């Protein structure tokens, strides 16, 4: 309901048979009279029906024949918004067991206004149709088409960073309806990614001679890495162990997989037990471990040892003879029994 401006105040009217609409009394000569929609009032009687105060700024609201100031009208009749808590004057959206301003009734996910587009109640939330489809698809482990917002039951077509039903598109070259195997190709060099991309069916794409990445199965339009009998995007050619891209650094191949130097030697070669680096020169092996020659040392005094140095194994680490002899006799006796039970290989 819109506010009503203050009616005019008149004087000098004929007072015969005129009575105040509120108190029922007549009017004095030359008294100012309020005339509102054909009804007459003493100026002091023309007040809010609830608080009996004069109307501030001359604005009042009328409901069922009674007049109210703005504050009391809001308190008595205007609904409060379920989001901002303010009174709603004008259009009221009734939904989700509450009242809302048009600009306050939004999709819980994308924050789009729902007043004119409709909504779906999902787990106590108001969602637009698109977001509801996404939630439903997530529960089913599927994708939502970026064009029709329907759930994609089969394999999606990826195009310009979004997913679609493949049948929404046709091959740029031959016009055949596409499937999920369609290829996205940048049509003009120099444009930003996705600006001028086009779609081709697999047959037409193969005729163009564009290599396909062995990891993502997408066309490679820039730098190509050729290894393991396949082509790769630079960022997709990675170590099979740590999955870090090589970016031009050396890689090692084993059983059809590529490894960085560290993990190749860790899995198939020798890494120093101390520095964890690949042993490039002579390898010192002891206690089923590998060591750089200059890193093989007593774990107690840190004295460097070599092939001629006598050592003992303690807590899976080497101990020189001098430090070993300082151990308590009972500890040495127990270690000796362990060594006798498990023969120790000589270092090489």
Coordinates of C-alpha atoms in Angstrom, one line a residue:
X1 CA 0.0 0.0 0.0
X2 CA 1.4 3.4 -1.0
X3 CA 1.4 6.3 1.5
X4 CA -1.3 9.0 1.1
X5 CA -0.3 12.7 1.3
X6 CA -1.9 14.9 3.9
X7 CA -5.3 16.2 2.7
X8 CA -6.0 19.9 2.4
X9 CA -6.9 22.1 5.3
X10 CA -9.7 24.5 4.7
X11 CA -11.4 27.3 6.6
X12 CA -14.3 29.7 6.2
X13 CA -16.6 26.9 5.1
X14 CA -20.3 26.8 5.9
X15 CA -20.5 24.9 9.2
X16 CA -24.2 24.1 9.1
X17 CA -24.8 20.3 9.7
X18 CA -21.0 19.6 9.6
X19 CA -19.6 17.2 12.3
X20 CA -16.0 15.8 12.9
X21 CA -15.7 12.3 11.6
X22 CA -13.8 11.3 14.8
X23 CA -15.3 13.0 17.8
X24 CA -18.7 13.8 16.3
X25 CA -18.7 17.5 17.5
X26 CA -19.3 20.5 15.3
X27 CA -16.9 23.1 14.2
X28 CA -16.3 26.6 15.5
X29 CA -16.5 29.6 13.1
X30 CA -13.2 30.2 11.3
X31 CA -11.8 26.9 12.6
X32 CA -9.3 25.0 10.3
X33 CA -11.0 21.9 9.1
X34 CA -9.2 18.8 7.5
X35 CA -11.0 17.4 4.5
X36 CA -10.0 13.8 3.6
X37 CA -11.9 11.8 1.0
X38 CA -15.1 13.8 1.7
X39 CA -14.8 13.4 5.5
X40 CA -14.2 16.4 7.8
X41 CA -12.0 16.4 10.9
X42 CA -10.9 18.8 13.6
X43 CA -7.2 19.3 13.0
X44 CA -6.5 17.9 16.4
X45 CA -8.7 14.9 15.7
X46 CA -6.9 14.0 12.4
X47 CA -4.3 11.7 14.0
X48 CA -3.0 8.1 13.8
X49 CA -5.6 5.5 14.9
X50 CA -3.0 3.6 16.8
X51 CA -0.6 6.1 18.6
X52 CA -3.0 9.2 18.3
X53 CA -0.1 11.4 17.2
X54 CA -0.2 13.8 14.3
X55 CA 1.1 12.4 11.0
X56 CA 4.8 13.2 10.6
X57 CA 5.6 14.9 7.3
X58 CA 2.0 14.8 6.5
X59 CA 2.2 11.1 5.3
X60 CA -0.3 8.5 6.4
X61 CA -1.5 5.0 5.4
X62 CA -5.2 4.0 5.2
X63 CA -6.4 0.5 5.9
X64 CA -10.1 -0.6 6.4
X65 CA -11.2 3.0 6.8
X66 CA -8.6 3.8 9.5
X67 CA -5.6 6.0 9.1
X68 CA -2.1 5.1 10.5
X69 CA 1.3 6.8 10.7
X70 CA 4.0 5.0 8.7
X71 CA 5.6 3.4 11.8
X72 CA 2.4 1.9 13.2
X73 CA 1.2 0.8 9.8
X74 CA 4.5 -1.2 9.3
X75 CA 4.2 -2.7 12.8
X76 CA 0.6 -3.7 12.4
X77 CA 0.3 -4.7 8.7
X78 CA 3.6 -4.7 6.7
X79 CA 5.4 -8.1 6.5
X80 CA 9.1 -8.3 7.4
X81 CA 11.7 -9.6 4.9
X82 CA 13.1 -13.1 5.7
X83 CA 16.6 -12.0 4.8
X84 CA 17.2 -8.4 5.8
X85 CA 14.4 -8.2 8.5
X86 CA 13.2 -4.8 7.2
X87 CA 9.5 -4.0 6.5
X88 CA 8.4 -4.7 2.9
X89 CA 6.5 -1.9 1.2
X90 CA 5.3 -2.7 -2.3
X91 CA 5.7 -6.1 -4.0
X92 CA 6.0 -9.0 -1.5
X93 CA 7.5 -12.4 -2.5
X94 CA 5.9 -15.2 -0.4
X95 CA 8.1 -18.3 -0.5
X96 CA 9.9 -20.8 1.8
X97 CA 7.4 -20.0 4.6
X98 CA 8.5 -16.4 4.7
X99 CA 8.1 -13.0 3.0
X100 CA 10.9 -11.4 1.0
X101 CA 11.8 -8.2 -0.9
X102 CA 12.3 -8.9 -4.6
X103 CA 16.0 -8.1 -4.3
X104 CA 16.4 -10.3 -1.2
X105 CA 14.9 -13.5 -2.6
X106 CA 18.0 -15.0 -4.2
X107 CA 19.4 -18.4 -5.3
X108 CA 21.3 -19.8 -2.4
X109 CA 24.2 -20.8 -4.7
X110 CA 24.6 -18.2 -7.5
X111 CA 22.7 -15.3 -5.8
X112 CA 20.5 -14.7 -8.8
X113 CA 17.1 -13.0 -8.2
X114 CA 14.3 -15.6 -8.2
X115 CA 11.2 -13.5 -8.2
X116 CA 10.5 -13.7 -11.9
X117 CA 12.4 -16.9 -12.9
X118 CA 11.0 -19.4 -10.4
X119 CA 12.8 -21.6 -7.9
X120 CA 13.1 -25.1 -6.6
X121 CA 13.3 -26.0 -2.9
X122 CA 16.3 -28.3 -2.3
X123 CA 17.3 -29.4 1.1
X124 CA 15.7 -26.3 2.7
X125 CA 17.4 -23.9 0.2
X126 CA 15.9 -21.9 -2.6
X127 CA 17.8 -22.7 -5.9
X128 CA 17.4 -21.5 -9.4
X129 CA 16.8 -24.2 -12.0
X130 CA 20.4 -24.3 -13.2
X131 CA 21.9 -24.6 -9.7
X132 CA 19.4 -27.3 -8.7
X133 CA 20.4 -29.3 -11.8
X134 CA 24.1 -29.0 -10.8
X135 CA 23.3 -30.2 -7.2
X136 CA 21.3 -33.1 -8.6
X137 CA 24.1 -34.0 -11.1
X138 CA 26.7 -33.8 -8.3
X139 CA 24.8 -36.4 -6.3
X140 CA 24.7 -38.7 -9.3
X141 CA 28.3 -38.1 -10.2
X142 CA 27.4 -36.5 -13.5
X143 CA 27.8 -33.2 -15.4
X144 CA 25.3 -30.5 -16.2
X145 CA 25.1 -29.1 -19.8
X146 CA 26.2 -25.5 -19.9
X147 CA 23.7 -24.8 -22.7
X148 CA 20.4 -26.6 -21.8
X149 CA 21.2 -27.1 -18.0
X150 CA 20.2 -30.7 -18.3
X151 CA 22.1 -33.7 -16.8
X152 CA 24.5 -35.3 -19.2
X153 CA 24.0 -39.1 -18.9
X154 CA 26.8 -40.1 -21.3
X155 CA 30.2 -38.6 -21.9
X156 CA 30.3 -34.8 -22.0
X157 CA 31.8 -32.6 -24.7
X158 CA 34.3 -30.1 -23.3
X159 CA 34.3 -26.8 -25.2
X160 CA 35.8 -23.4 -24.2
X161 CA 36.2 -24.5 -20.6
X162 CA 32.6 -25.8 -20.2
X163 CA 30.8 -29.1 -20.6
X164 CA 27.9 -29.8 -23.0
X165 CA 25.7 -32.5 -24.5
X166 CA 27.7 -33.3 -27.7
X167 CA 24.6 -33.1 -29.9
X168 CA 24.3 -29.3 -29.4
X169 CA 27.2 -28.9 -31.8
X170 CA 28.1 -29.8 -35.4
X171 CA 31.6 -30.2 -37.0
X172 CA 32.9 -26.9 -38.3
X173 CA 34.2 -28.7 -41.5
X174 CA 31.6 -31.4 -42.5
X175 CA 28.6 -30.4 -40.4
X176 CA 28.0 -33.8 -38.8
X177 CA 26.5 -33.9 -35.3
X178 CA 29.3 -34.3 -32.8
X179 CA 30.0 -36.8 -30.1
X180 CA 32.2 -36.8 -27.0
X181 CA 35.3 -37.5 -29.2
X182 CA 35.1 -34.1 -31.0
X183 CA 38.2 -32.0 -30.9
X184 CA 38.5 -28.3 -30.0
X185 CA 41.0 -26.4 -32.2
X186 CA 42.0 -22.7 -32.0
X187 CA 41.0 -21.3 -35.4
X188 CA 43.2 -18.2 -35.5
X189 CA 46.7 -17.8 -34.1
X190 CA 47.3 -14.8 -31.9
X191 CA 43.8 -14.8 -30.2
X192 CA 43.4 -15.5 -26.5
X193 CA 42.6 -19.0 -25.4
X194 CA 38.9 -20.0 -26.2
X195 CA 38.2 -16.7 -28.1
X196 CA 38.0 -18.3 -31.6
X197 CA 38.0 -22.0 -30.9
X198 CA 36.1 -24.4 -33.1
X199 CA 35.0 -28.0 -32.9
X200 CA 35.7 -30.8 -35.4
X201 CA 34.6 -34.4 -35.6
X202 CA 37.4 -36.9 -35.0
X203 CA 37.7 -37.8 -38.7
X204 CA 38.1 -34.2 -39.9
X205 CA 40.5 -33.4 -37.1
X206 CA 42.8 -36.3 -38.0
X207 CA 43.0 -35.0 -41.5
X208 CA 44.3 -31.8 -40.1
X209 CA 47.4 -33.6 -38.8
X210 CA 47.3 -32.0 -35.3
X211 CA 49.0 -34.2 -32.6
X212 CA 46.9 -35.4 -29.7
X213 CA 48.3 -35.3 -26.1
X214 CA 48.9 -38.8 -24.6
X215 CA 47.5 -37.6 -21.2
X216 CA 44.5 -35.4 -21.8
X217 CA 43.7 -36.6 -25.4
X218 CA 43.2 -33.0 -26.5
X219 CA 44.9 -31.3 -29.5
X220 CA 48.4 -29.9 -29.0
X221 CA 48.5 -26.5 -30.7
X222 CA 51.8 -25.1 -29.3
X223 CA 55.0 -26.8 -28.1
X224 CA 54.9 -30.6 -28.4
X225 CA 56.9 -33.1 -26.3
X226 CA 57.5 -36.4 -28.1
X227 CA 58.4 -39.3 -25.8
X228 CA 57.4 -42.9 -25.0
X229 CA 56.1 -43.2 -28.6
X230 CA 53.4 -40.4 -27.9
X231 CA 53.0 -36.7 -28.1
X232 CA 52.4 -34.6 -24.9
X233 CA 51.5 -31.1 -23.8
X234 CA 54.6 -29.7 -22.0
X235 CA 52.7 -29.5 -18.7
X236 CA 51.2 -33.0 -19.1
X237 CA 54.5 -34.9 -19.6
X238 CA 55.2 -35.7 -15.9
X239 CA 57.1 -38.1 -13.7
X240 CA 55.1 -41.3 -13.1
X241 CA 56.1 -41.2 -9.4
X242 CA 55.8 -37.5 -8.2
X243 CA 53.7 -36.3 -11.2
X244 CA 55.8 -33.1 -11.6
X245 CA 56.3 -31.9 -15.2
X246 CA 59.7 -32.3 -16.6
X247 CA 59.6 -28.9 -18.4
X248 CA 62.6 -29.9 -20.6
X249 CA 64.7 -31.5 -17.9
X250 CA 66.1 -34.9 -18.4
X251 CA 63.8 -37.9 -17.9
X252 CA 64.4 -41.6 -17.6
X253 CA 62.2 -44.3 -19.2
X254 CA 61.3 -47.7 -17.7
X255 CA 58.7 -50.1 -18.8
X256 CA 56.8 -47.5 -20.8
X257 CA 56.8 -44.8 -18.0
X258 CA 58.9 -41.7 -17.5
X259 CA 60.6 -40.8 -14.3
X260 CA 62.6 -37.8 -13.0
X261 CA 66.2 -38.6 -12.1
X262 CA 65.6 -38.7 -8.4
X263 CA 62.7 -41.2 -8.5
X264 CA 64.2 -43.3 -11.2
X265 CA 67.3 -43.9 -9.1
X266 CA 65.2 -44.3 -6.0
X267 CA 63.1 -47.0 -7.6
X268 CA 65.7 -48.6 -9.9
X269 CA 69.1 -47.2 -9.0
X270 CA 71.2 -45.9 -6.1
X271 CA 70.5 -42.9 -3.8
X272 CA 72.9 -42.0 -1.0
X273 CA 71.5 -42.9 2.4
X274 CA 72.9 -39.6 3.8
X275 CA 72.3 -36.9 1.2
X276 CA 69.5 -38.6 -0.7
X277 CA 71.2 -37.6 -4.0
X278 CA 71.9 -39.8 -7.0
X279 CA 75.3 -41.4 -6.6
X280 CA 77.1 -40.4 -9.8
X281 CA 80.5 -42.0 -9.0
X282 CA 81.6 -45.0 -7.0
X283 CA 78.9 -46.6 -4.8
X284 CA 79.7 -47.7 -1.2
X285 CA 77.2 -50.4 -0.2
X286 CA 76.7 -51.6 3.4
X287 CA 73.8 -52.8 5.5
X288 CA 71.6 -53.1 2.4
X289 CA 72.1 -49.4 1.7
X290 CA 74.0 -47.2 -0.7
X291 CA 76.3 -44.4 0.2
X292 CA 78.5 -41.8 -1.6
X293 CA 82.1 -42.8 -0.8
X294 CA 82.7 -39.5 1.1
X295 CA 79.4 -39.8 3.1
X296 CA 80.1 -43.2 4.7
X297 CA 81.0 -42.3 8.3
X298 CA 80.5 -43.4 11.9
X299 CA 77.0 -42.4 13.1
X300 CA 78.4 -41.6 16.6
X301 CA 81.7 -39.6 16.0
X302 CA 81.1 -38.8 12.3
X303 CA 84.6 -40.1 11.5
X304 CA 84.9 -40.9 7.7
X305 CA 85.4 -44.6 6.9
X306 CA 86.4 -46.5 3.9
X307 CA 86.6 -50.1 2.6
X308 CA 89.4 -51.0 5.0
X309 CA 87.8 -49.5 8.1
X310 CA 86.2 -52.0 10.4
X311 CA 82.7 -51.0 11.5
X312 CA 79.7 -52.4 13.4
X313 CA 76.0 -52.1 12.8
X314 CA 74.0 -50.4 15.5
X315 CA 70.4 -49.3 15.0
X316 CA 70.8 -49.8 11.2
X317 CA 73.7 -47.4 11.1
X318 CA 77.5 -47.9 11.0
X319 CA 79.6 -47.4 14.1
X320 CA 83.4 -47.4 14.0
X321 CA 85.4 -49.8 16.2
X322 CA 86.6 -47.1 18.6
X323 CA 83.0 -45.9 19.4
X324 CA 81.7 -49.5 19.5
X325 CA 84.2 -50.5 22.2
X326 CA 82.8 -47.6 24.3
X327 CA 79.4 -49.3 24.4
X328 CA 78.3 -51.1 27.6
X329 CA 79.5 -54.7 27.6
X330 CA 75.9 -56.1 27.8
X331 CA 75.0 -54.0 24.7
X332 CA 78.0 -55.2 22.8
X333 CA 77.2 -58.8 23.7
X334 CA 73.6 -58.4 22.5
X335 CA 74.8 -56.8 19.2
X336 CA 77.3 -59.6 18.7
X337 CA 74.6 -62.3 19.0
X338 CA 72.5 -60.4 16.4
X339 CA 75.4 -60.1 14.0
X340 CA 76.1 -63.8 14.4
X341 CA 72.5 -64.7 13.7
X342 CA 72.5 -62.5 10.6
X343 CA 75.7 -62.6 8.7
X344 CA 76.9 -59.1 7.6
X345 CA 77.9 -58.5 4.0
X346 CA 81.3 -56.9 3.5
X347 CA 81.2 -53.4 2.0
X348 CA 82.1 -53.1 -1.7

